[in-house]
Amino acid sequence: MFSNLLIQRLTAAKTVVVLTGAGVSAESGVPTFRGEKGLWKHYRPEELANFDAFIRNPKLVWEWYNFRKNLIYKVNPNPGHFALVEMEKIFENFYLITQNVDNLHQKAGSQKIYELHGNIMRNRCVDCNKYYNDDQLIFSEKDQVPHCECGGLIRPDVVWFGESLPAYELEMSFKIARICDAFFSVGTSAVVQPAASLPLEAIQAGAYVVEINSEPTVITNYVHESIIGKSGEVLPKLVKEIQHSSNKSI
Ligand code: BV8
Ligand code: ZN
């Protein structure tokens, strides 16, 4: 399943970076964004995951996020998440960049995570930026949306379309994409910017770039190696292969 070149490059690699998207959580039962099951009711994520939609109809947007939060509370990390925890132990410098907001990498035990699109388990006030956990939210009878003690509307702490990504996480992600020896793009359709530019940055900087995805994407023709498969199956096999080859090389 893995080329000798990939195993050689990984055995010699000091810095390895993995970018994950919704496909990594699919095997945990979390719907992806753009697959056939990706639609929520008859809305597309882009129509609900934006500030204007929230201000126009906070009740509907909260209905969508509560639907997703309740689902995410019930699901667990899958073997793909746990394989990434193992990779963090294998490589000298390992970084996980995720577009996912489902907290499953944290739940699996990954430590060094850059969350580019926020985290659905966190909420904040649109006026004073005060943070709230889910169990602190009180949905008022009147408008079915939570309000801050300052009176402001509380929103999920995720990055919506048209909003800028957290500056530190974004800067670090581009920095490590440019210095890494190997870069994996896993379970992402690679259409959402600026995250989707990271694999291409890594290619330009000379990293060995591998895509693991259940179907080809817009970057498949540019990466050095494309592995079509489920991340929950491919990643554990990759970890086994790396451990086997590094034992051999010791
Ligand atoms: C910004 C949080 C500007 C919210 C998300 C036109 C051209 C280019 C760009 C744009 C454009 N118009 C607008 C833009 C910019 C826009 C954008 O990129 N739009 C796209 C749709 C074209 N980007 C933005 O707006 C970003 N902000 O640009 O700001 C700016 C700059 C300065 C100052 C002010 C403003 C913000 C983007 C962040 C949006 N928020 N999520 C929430 O979740 O509620 S994005 C959302 O999409 C999720 O984070 C998700 O992770 C992300 C990417 O999707 P994927 O993860 O790739 O998921 P998808 O379903 O697409 O694909 C899953 C893949 O997995 C599939 O290929 C599938 O085959 C595969 N798969 C399935 N199962 C498995 C599997 N693979 C392996 N194993 C499996 N088992
Ligand atoms: Zn407030």
mmCIF file of C-alpha atoms and ligand atoms in Angstrom:
data_model
loop_
_atom_site.group_PDB
_atom_site.id
_atom_site.type_symbol
_atom_site.label_atom_id
_atom_site.label_comp_id
_atom_site.label_asym_id
_atom_site.label_seq_id
_atom_site.Cartn_x
_atom_site.Cartn_y
_atom_site.Cartn_z
ATOM 1 C CA MET A 1 0.000 0.000 0.000
ATOM 2 C CA PHE A 2 2.937 2.342 0.732
ATOM 3 C CA SER A 3 5.811 2.971 -1.661
ATOM 4 C CA ASN A 4 9.386 2.186 -0.562
ATOM 5 C CA LEU A 5 10.170 5.826 -1.210
ATOM 6 C CA LEU A 6 7.518 6.952 1.290
ATOM 7 C CA ILE A 7 8.769 4.564 3.968
ATOM 8 C CA GLN A 8 12.379 5.623 3.289
ATOM 9 C CA ARG A 9 11.435 9.327 3.500
ATOM 10 C CA LEU A 10 9.492 8.757 6.712
ATOM 11 C CA THR A 11 12.251 6.702 8.333
ATOM 12 C CA ALA A 12 14.648 9.598 7.699
ATOM 13 C CA ALA A 13 12.096 12.341 8.484
ATOM 14 C CA LYS A 14 12.628 14.665 11.445
ATOM 15 C CA THR A 15 9.576 16.900 10.951
ATOM 16 C CA VAL A 16 6.222 15.470 9.852
ATOM 17 C CA VAL A 17 2.996 17.454 9.468
ATOM 18 C CA VAL A 18 -0.538 16.112 9.031
ATOM 19 C CA LEU A 19 -3.493 18.235 7.866
ATOM 20 C CA THR A 20 -6.875 16.661 8.626
ATOM 21 C CA GLY A 21 -10.376 17.370 7.404
ATOM 22 C CA ALA A 22 -13.856 16.033 8.026
ATOM 23 C CA GLY A 23 -13.049 12.689 6.363
ATOM 24 C CA VAL A 24 -10.950 11.688 9.391
ATOM 25 C CA SER A 25 -14.057 11.933 11.601
ATOM 26 C CA ALA A 26 -16.399 10.226 9.115
ATOM 27 C CA GLU A 27 -15.629 6.761 10.550
ATOM 28 C CA SER A 28 -16.622 8.085 13.966
ATOM 29 C CA GLY A 29 -20.050 8.821 12.524
ATOM 30 C CA VAL A 30 -19.619 12.580 12.004
ATOM 31 C CA PRO A 31 -21.063 13.604 8.603
ATOM 32 C CA THR A 32 -18.609 15.306 6.244
ATOM 33 C CA PHE A 33 -19.392 18.655 4.669
ATOM 34 C CA ARG A 34 -19.481 17.949 0.985
ATOM 35 C CA GLY A 35 -20.356 14.290 0.756
ATOM 36 C CA GLU A 36 -23.890 13.194 -0.183
ATOM 37 C CA LYS A 37 -24.752 12.952 3.552
ATOM 38 C CA GLY A 38 -23.047 16.336 4.062
ATOM 39 C CA LEU A 39 -26.202 18.345 3.602
ATOM 40 C CA TRP A 40 -28.024 19.285 6.793
ATOM 41 C CA LYS A 41 -31.744 19.465 6.149
ATOM 42 C CA HIS A 42 -31.763 21.409 2.855
ATOM 43 C CA TYR A 43 -29.019 23.870 3.773
ATOM 44 C CA ARG A 44 -25.389 23.804 2.623
ATOM 45 C CA PRO A 45 -22.803 24.460 5.363
ATOM 46 C CA GLU A 46 -21.679 27.629 3.597
ATOM 47 C CA GLU A 47 -25.243 28.984 4.002
ATOM 48 C CA LEU A 48 -25.316 28.412 7.751
ATOM 49 C CA ALA A 49 -21.654 28.697 8.758
ATOM 50 C CA ASN A 50 -21.462 32.450 8.239
ATOM 51 C CA PHE A 51 -21.941 35.497 10.456
ATOM 52 C CA ASP A 52 -24.702 37.118 8.378
ATOM 53 C CA ALA A 53 -26.805 33.940 8.519
ATOM 54 C CA PHE A 54 -26.242 33.898 12.285
ATOM 55 C CA ILE A 55 -27.309 37.517 12.804
ATOM 56 C CA ARG A 56 -30.260 37.060 10.446
ATOM 57 C CA ASN A 57 -31.471 33.851 12.038
ATOM 58 C CA PRO A 58 -29.531 32.928 15.203
ATOM 59 C CA LYS A 59 -32.197 30.376 16.190
ATOM 60 C CA LEU A 60 -31.706 28.339 12.958
ATOM 61 C CA VAL A 61 -27.913 28.489 13.145
ATOM 62 C CA TRP A 62 -28.010 27.451 16.780
ATOM 63 C CA GLU A 63 -30.370 24.587 15.839
ATOM 64 C CA TRP A 64 -27.687 23.357 13.386
ATOM 65 C CA TYR A 65 -24.875 23.650 15.923
ATOM 66 C CA ASN A 66 -26.889 22.004 18.702
ATOM 67 C CA PHE A 67 -27.670 19.154 16.287
ATOM 68 C CA ARG A 68 -23.923 18.783 15.580
ATOM 69 C CA LYS A 69 -22.855 19.239 19.235
ATOM 70 C CA ASN A 70 -25.298 16.571 20.425
ATOM 71 C CA LEU A 71 -23.983 14.201 17.754
ATOM 72 C CA ILE A 72 -20.352 14.926 18.589
ATOM 73 C CA TYR A 73 -20.898 14.350 22.315
ATOM 74 C CA LYS A 74 -22.040 10.829 21.474
ATOM 75 C CA VAL A 75 -19.200 9.791 19.122
ATOM 76 C CA ASN A 76 -15.649 8.661 19.841
ATOM 77 C CA PRO A 77 -12.313 8.924 18.074
ATOM 78 C CA ASN A 78 -11.654 6.162 15.529
ATOM 79 C CA PRO A 79 -8.442 4.217 14.718
ATOM 80 C CA GLY A 80 -7.396 7.041 12.385
ATOM 81 C CA HIS A 81 -7.349 9.543 15.274
ATOM 82 C CA PHE A 82 -5.420 7.111 17.470
ATOM 83 C CA ALA A 83 -2.879 6.423 14.694
ATOM 84 C CA LEU A 84 -2.128 10.161 14.633
ATOM 85 C CA VAL A 85 -1.500 10.048 18.395
ATOM 86 C CA GLU A 86 1.058 7.268 17.700
ATOM 87 C CA MET A 87 2.687 9.314 14.925
ATOM 88 C CA GLU A 88 3.188 12.155 17.395
ATOM 89 C CA LYS A 89 5.283 9.741 19.528
ATOM 90 C CA ILE A 90 7.298 8.361 16.583
ATOM 91 C CA PHE A 91 8.624 11.545 14.986
ATOM 92 C CA GLU A 92 10.988 14.053 16.564
ATOM 93 C CA ASN A 93 8.812 16.967 15.470
ATOM 94 C CA PHE A 94 5.211 16.125 14.668
ATOM 95 C CA TYR A 95 2.447 18.651 14.130
ATOM 96 C CA LEU A 96 -1.254 18.084 13.560
ATOM 97 C CA ILE A 97 -3.165 20.827 11.752
ATOM 98 C CA THR A 98 -6.898 20.280 11.733
ATOM 99 C CA GLN A 99 -9.811 21.939 9.958
ATOM 100 C CA ASN A 100 -12.145 19.893 12.135
ATOM 101 C CA VAL A 101 -14.036 21.518 14.989
ATOM 102 C CA ASP A 102 -15.211 18.250 16.593
ATOM 103 C CA ASN A 103 -12.561 17.963 19.353
ATOM 104 C CA LEU A 104 -11.957 14.287 18.414
ATOM 105 C CA HIS A 105 -8.170 14.720 18.043
ATOM 106 C CA GLN A 106 -8.035 16.094 21.611
ATOM 107 C CA LYS A 107 -10.323 13.271 22.813
ATOM 108 C CA ALA A 108 -7.953 10.718 21.192
ATOM 109 C CA GLY A 109 -4.941 12.213 23.002
ATOM 110 C CA SER A 110 -3.171 14.287 20.329
ATOM 111 C CA GLN A 111 -1.199 17.075 22.013
ATOM 112 C CA LYS A 112 0.323 19.332 19.377
ATOM 113 C CA ILE A 113 -2.760 20.474 17.459
ATOM 114 C CA TYR A 114 -3.341 23.639 15.464
ATOM 115 C CA GLU A 115 -7.116 24.155 15.156
ATOM 116 C CA LEU A 116 -7.576 26.313 12.061
ATOM 117 C CA HIS A 117 -11.364 26.532 12.215
ATOM 118 C CA GLY A 118 -12.018 26.702 15.970
ATOM 119 C CA ASN A 119 -13.788 24.189 18.205
ATOM 120 C CA ILE A 120 -17.527 23.447 18.403
ATOM 121 C CA MET A 121 -17.215 22.683 22.138
ATOM 122 C CA ARG A 122 -16.320 26.343 22.829
ATOM 123 C CA ASN A 123 -18.701 29.345 22.632
ATOM 124 C CA ARG A 124 -18.112 33.088 22.913
ATOM 125 C CA CYS A 125 -20.053 36.345 23.154
ATOM 126 C CA VAL A 126 -20.157 38.342 19.897
ATOM 127 C CA ASP A 127 -19.971 41.612 21.886
ATOM 128 C CA CYS A 128 -17.504 41.116 24.744
ATOM 129 C CA ASN A 129 -15.782 37.858 23.614
ATOM 130 C CA LYS A 130 -16.427 36.180 26.979
ATOM 131 C CA TYR A 131 -16.056 32.389 26.615
ATOM 132 C CA TYR A 132 -18.722 29.895 27.691
ATOM 133 C CA ASN A 133 -18.718 26.097 27.916
ATOM 134 C CA ASP A 134 -21.729 24.249 26.547
ATOM 135 C CA ASP A 135 -23.044 23.532 30.047
ATOM 136 C CA GLN A 136 -23.029 27.261 30.838
ATOM 137 C CA LEU A 137 -25.354 28.164 27.951
ATOM 138 C CA ILE A 138 -28.937 29.113 28.813
ATOM 139 C CA PHE A 139 -31.246 29.078 25.779
ATOM 140 C CA SER A 140 -33.903 31.712 26.530
ATOM 141 C CA GLU A 141 -37.586 30.806 26.153
ATOM 142 C CA LYS A 142 -38.121 33.970 24.147
ATOM 143 C CA ASP A 143 -35.698 33.531 21.261
ATOM 144 C CA GLN A 144 -34.151 30.060 21.843
ATOM 145 C CA VAL A 145 -30.617 31.473 21.658
ATOM 146 C CA PRO A 146 -28.097 31.949 24.485
ATOM 147 C CA HIS A 147 -27.169 35.437 25.659
ATOM 148 C CA CYS A 148 -24.088 36.620 27.531
ATOM 149 C CA GLU A 149 -24.360 38.309 30.919
ATOM 150 C CA CYS A 150 -23.524 41.525 28.997
ATOM 151 C CA GLY A 151 -26.632 40.931 26.893
ATOM 152 C CA GLY A 152 -24.688 40.039 23.724
ATOM 153 C CA LEU A 153 -25.496 37.009 21.579
ATOM 154 C CA ILE A 154 -23.345 33.946 22.242
ATOM 155 C CA ARG A 155 -21.996 32.077 19.162
ATOM 156 C CA PRO A 156 -20.081 28.841 18.643
ATOM 157 C CA ASP A 157 -16.314 29.523 18.719
ATOM 158 C CA VAL A 158 -15.746 28.308 15.157
ATOM 159 C CA VAL A 159 -14.415 30.171 12.096
ATOM 160 C CA TRP A 160 -17.251 30.927 9.692
ATOM 161 C CA PHE A 161 -16.937 31.515 5.951
ATOM 162 C CA GLY A 162 -15.689 35.046 5.337
ATOM 163 C CA GLU A 163 -14.028 35.172 8.779
ATOM 164 C CA SER A 164 -10.285 35.160 9.214
ATOM 165 C CA LEU A 165 -8.616 32.155 10.764
ATOM 166 C CA PRO A 166 -6.818 32.451 14.148
ATOM 167 C CA ALA A 167 -3.624 34.335 13.270
ATOM 168 C CA TYR A 168 -1.166 32.315 15.378
ATOM 169 C CA GLU A 169 -2.442 28.907 14.266
ATOM 170 C CA LEU A 170 -2.477 29.996 10.622
ATOM 171 C CA GLU A 171 1.024 31.496 10.735
ATOM 172 C CA MET A 172 2.456 28.421 12.475
ATOM 173 C CA SER A 173 0.706 26.102 10.001
ATOM 174 C CA PHE A 174 2.288 27.795 6.992
ATOM 175 C CA LYS A 175 5.659 27.913 8.780
ATOM 176 C CA ILE A 176 5.747 24.178 9.515
ATOM 177 C CA ALA A 177 4.376 23.288 6.069
ATOM 178 C CA ARG A 178 7.439 25.074 4.640
ATOM 179 C CA ILE A 179 10.028 23.316 6.827
ATOM 180 C CA CYS A 180 8.685 19.774 7.151
ATOM 181 C CA ASP A 181 10.202 16.650 5.573
ATOM 182 C CA ALA A 182 6.825 14.985 4.963
ATOM 183 C CA PHE A 183 3.280 16.399 4.787
ATOM 184 C CA PHE A 184 0.065 14.366 4.823
ATOM 185 C CA SER A 185 -3.311 15.709 3.661
ATOM 186 C CA VAL A 186 -5.891 13.356 5.185
ATOM 187 C CA GLY A 187 -9.673 13.263 4.732
ATOM 188 C CA THR A 188 -10.092 16.667 3.170
ATOM 189 C CA SER A 189 -11.546 17.701 -0.176
ATOM 190 C CA ALA A 190 -8.924 20.479 -0.162
ATOM 191 C CA VAL A 191 -11.356 23.169 -1.350
ATOM 192 C CA VAL A 192 -11.598 25.427 1.707
ATOM 193 C CA GLN A 193 -9.005 28.186 1.747
ATOM 194 C CA PRO A 194 -6.555 29.081 3.181
ATOM 195 C CA ALA A 195 -6.131 25.556 4.690
ATOM 196 C CA ALA A 196 -6.198 23.963 1.234
ATOM 197 C CA SER A 197 -3.033 25.875 0.254
ATOM 198 C CA LEU A 198 -0.945 24.140 2.922
ATOM 199 C CA PRO A 199 -0.213 20.926 0.961
ATOM 200 C CA LEU A 200 0.853 22.996 -2.047
ATOM 201 C CA GLU A 201 3.132 25.127 0.153
ATOM 202 C CA ALA A 202 4.737 21.928 1.411
ATOM 203 C CA ILE A 203 5.263 20.666 -2.152
ATOM 204 C CA GLN A 204 6.893 23.949 -3.167
ATOM 205 C CA ALA A 205 9.167 23.835 -0.113
ATOM 206 C CA GLY A 206 10.419 20.354 -1.015
ATOM 207 C CA ALA A 207 8.497 18.139 1.412
ATOM 208 C CA TYR A 208 7.284 14.678 0.378
ATOM 209 C CA VAL A 209 3.510 15.188 0.212
ATOM 210 C CA VAL A 210 1.041 12.337 0.534
ATOM 211 C CA GLU A 211 -2.749 12.459 0.284
ATOM 212 C CA ILE A 212 -4.895 9.874 2.083
ATOM 213 C CA ASN A 213 -8.525 10.256 1.055
ATOM 214 C CA SER A 214 -11.453 8.049 0.091
ATOM 215 C CA GLU A 215 -11.623 9.666 -3.330
ATOM 216 C CA PRO A 216 -9.389 11.854 -5.532
ATOM 217 C CA THR A 217 -9.488 15.595 -4.839
ATOM 218 C CA VAL A 218 -8.349 18.806 -6.537
ATOM 219 C CA ILE A 219 -4.812 18.309 -5.203
ATOM 220 C CA THR A 220 -4.448 14.608 -6.082
ATOM 221 C CA ASN A 221 -2.568 15.365 -9.302
ATOM 222 C CA TYR A 222 -0.077 17.585 -7.480
ATOM 223 C CA VAL A 223 0.942 15.411 -4.506
ATOM 224 C CA HIS A 224 3.836 12.914 -4.647
ATOM 225 C CA GLU A 225 1.676 10.014 -3.522
ATOM 226 C CA SER A 226 -2.093 9.555 -3.383
ATOM 227 C CA ILE A 227 -3.495 6.712 -1.276
ATOM 228 C CA ILE A 228 -7.192 6.148 -1.895
ATOM 229 C CA GLY A 229 -8.718 4.601 1.187
ATOM 230 C CA LYS A 230 -10.335 5.173 4.548
ATOM 231 C CA SER A 231 -8.126 7.087 6.986
ATOM 232 C CA GLY A 232 -9.264 4.799 9.817
ATOM 233 C CA GLU A 233 -7.762 1.863 7.898
ATOM 234 C CA VAL A 234 -4.789 3.457 6.109
ATOM 235 C CA LEU A 235 -3.279 5.437 9.009
ATOM 236 C CA PRO A 236 -2.960 2.474 11.430
ATOM 237 C CA LYS A 237 -1.317 0.440 8.639
ATOM 238 C CA LEU A 238 1.096 3.311 7.952
ATOM 239 C CA VAL A 239 2.060 3.533 11.636
ATOM 240 C CA LYS A 240 2.692 -0.245 11.733
ATOM 241 C CA GLU A 241 4.843 -0.033 8.593
ATOM 242 C CA ILE A 242 6.893 2.877 9.996
ATOM 243 C CA GLN A 243 7.406 1.118 13.343
ATOM 244 C CA HIS A 244 8.415 -2.067 11.516
ATOM 245 C CA SER A 245 10.888 -0.301 9.228
ATOM 246 C CA SER A 246 12.412 1.837 12.010
ATOM 247 C CA ASN A 247 12.921 -1.292 14.167
ATOM 248 C CA LYS A 248 14.611 -2.845 11.142
ATOM 249 C CA SER A 249 16.841 0.201 10.638
ATOM 250 C CA ILE A 250 17.909 0.399 14.329
HETATM 251 C C1 BV8 B 1 -11.458 33.418 4.751
HETATM 252 C C2 BV8 B 1 -15.974 25.772 10.732
HETATM 253 C C3 BV8 B 1 -11.103 35.686 4.361
HETATM 254 C C4 BV8 B 1 -17.431 26.028 10.794
HETATM 255 C C5 BV8 B 1 -15.346 25.805 8.366
HETATM 256 C C6 BV8 B 1 -13.753 31.455 -3.779
HETATM 257 C C7 BV8 B 1 -12.540 30.841 -4.076
HETATM 258 C C8 BV8 B 1 -11.621 30.534 -3.072
HETATM 259 C C9 BV8 B 1 -11.903 30.850 -1.744
HETATM 260 C C10 BV8 B 1 -13.111 31.436 -1.466
HETATM 261 C C11 BV8 B 1 -14.024 31.751 -2.464
HETATM 262 N N1 BV8 B 1 -15.094 32.325 -1.877
HETATM 263 C C12 BV8 B 1 -14.874 32.388 -0.539
HETATM 264 C C13 BV8 B 1 -13.670 31.862 -0.298
HETATM 265 C C14 BV8 B 1 -13.008 31.746 1.016
HETATM 266 C C15 BV8 B 1 -13.647 30.608 1.795
HETATM 267 C C16 BV8 B 1 -13.560 29.302 1.024
HETATM 268 O O1 BV8 B 1 -12.506 28.698 0.951
HETATM 269 N N2 BV8 B 1 -14.708 28.863 0.476
HETATM 270 C C17 BV8 B 1 -14.725 27.609 -0.260
HETATM 271 C C18 BV8 B 1 -16.025 26.865 0.026
HETATM 272 C C19 BV8 B 1 -14.530 27.912 -1.735
HETATM 273 N N3 BV8 B 1 -12.851 30.511 2.987
HETATM 274 C C20 BV8 B 1 -13.201 31.262 4.046
HETATM 275 O O2 BV8 B 1 -14.181 31.958 4.091
HETATM 276 C C21 BV8 B 1 -12.221 31.227 5.221
HETATM 277 N N4 BV8 B 1 -11.968 32.557 5.618
HETATM 278 O O3 BV8 B 1 -11.069 33.151 3.662
HETATM 279 O O4 BV8 B 1 -11.466 34.661 5.269
HETATM 280 C C22 BV8 B 1 -10.642 36.764 5.196
HETATM 281 C C23 BV8 B 1 -9.295 37.077 5.197
HETATM 282 C C24 BV8 B 1 -8.878 38.112 5.966
HETATM 283 C C25 BV8 B 1 -9.793 38.824 6.755
HETATM 284 C C26 BV8 B 1 -11.137 38.471 6.776
HETATM 285 C C27 BV8 B 1 -11.577 37.431 6.008
HETATM 286 C C28 BV8 B 1 -12.848 30.498 6.396
HETATM 287 C C29 BV8 B 1 -12.983 29.038 6.070
HETATM 288 C C30 BV8 B 1 -13.424 28.268 7.328
HETATM 289 C C31 BV8 B 1 -14.888 27.914 7.230
HETATM 290 N N5 BV8 B 1 -15.259 27.094 8.385
HETATM 291 N N6 BV8 B 1 -15.671 25.105 9.462
HETATM 292 C C32 BV8 B 1 -18.189 24.757 11.044
HETATM 293 O O5 BV8 B 1 -17.623 23.644 10.959
HETATM 294 O O6 BV8 B 1 -19.376 24.875 11.355
HETATM 295 S S1 BV8 B 1 -15.000 25.016 6.947
HETATM 296 C C33 BV8 B 1 -15.470 23.391 6.961
HETATM 297 O O7 BV8 B 1 -14.926 22.884 5.743
HETATM 298 C C34 BV8 B 1 -14.897 22.508 8.033
HETATM 299 O O8 BV8 B 1 -13.930 23.109 8.858
HETATM 300 C C35 BV8 B 1 -14.224 21.423 7.189
HETATM 301 O O9 BV8 B 1 -13.224 20.775 7.840
HETATM 302 C C36 BV8 B 1 -13.729 22.274 6.111
HETATM 303 C C37 BV8 B 1 -13.110 21.674 4.927
HETATM 304 O O10 BV8 B 1 -13.947 20.629 4.487
HETATM 305 P P1 BV8 B 1 -13.300 19.167 4.556
HETATM 306 O O11 BV8 B 1 -12.752 18.968 5.916
HETATM 307 O O12 BV8 B 1 -12.363 18.998 3.425
HETATM 308 O O13 BV8 B 1 -14.574 18.256 4.428
HETATM 309 P P2 BV8 B 1 -15.275 17.805 3.075
HETATM 310 O O14 BV8 B 1 -16.576 17.212 3.452
HETATM 311 O O15 BV8 B 1 -15.208 18.915 2.084
HETATM 312 O O16 BV8 B 1 -14.300 16.666 2.524
HETATM 313 C C38 BV8 B 1 -14.114 15.479 3.256
HETATM 314 C C39 BV8 B 1 -13.229 14.594 2.405
HETATM 315 O O17 BV8 B 1 -12.989 13.387 3.138
HETATM 316 C C40 BV8 B 1 -13.876 14.186 1.096
HETATM 317 O O18 BV8 B 1 -12.920 14.344 0.058
HETATM 318 C C41 BV8 B 1 -14.206 12.708 1.285
HETATM 319 O O19 BV8 B 1 -14.026 11.982 0.097
HETATM 320 C C42 BV8 B 1 -13.163 12.287 2.283
HETATM 321 N N7 BV8 B 1 -13.550 11.174 3.162
HETATM 322 C C43 BV8 B 1 -14.798 10.845 3.598
HETATM 323 N N8 BV8 B 1 -14.701 9.780 4.429
HETATM 324 C C44 BV8 B 1 -13.381 9.461 4.520
HETATM 325 C C45 BV8 B 1 -12.644 10.349 3.716
HETATM 326 N N9 BV8 B 1 -11.305 10.289 3.587
HETATM 327 C C46 BV8 B 1 -10.668 9.320 4.279
HETATM 328 N N10 BV8 B 1 -11.304 8.433 5.076
HETATM 329 C C47 BV8 B 1 -12.648 8.470 5.211
HETATM 330 N N11 BV8 B 1 -13.261 7.570 5.999
HETATM 331 ZN ZN ZN B 2 -20.743 39.502 26.424
#
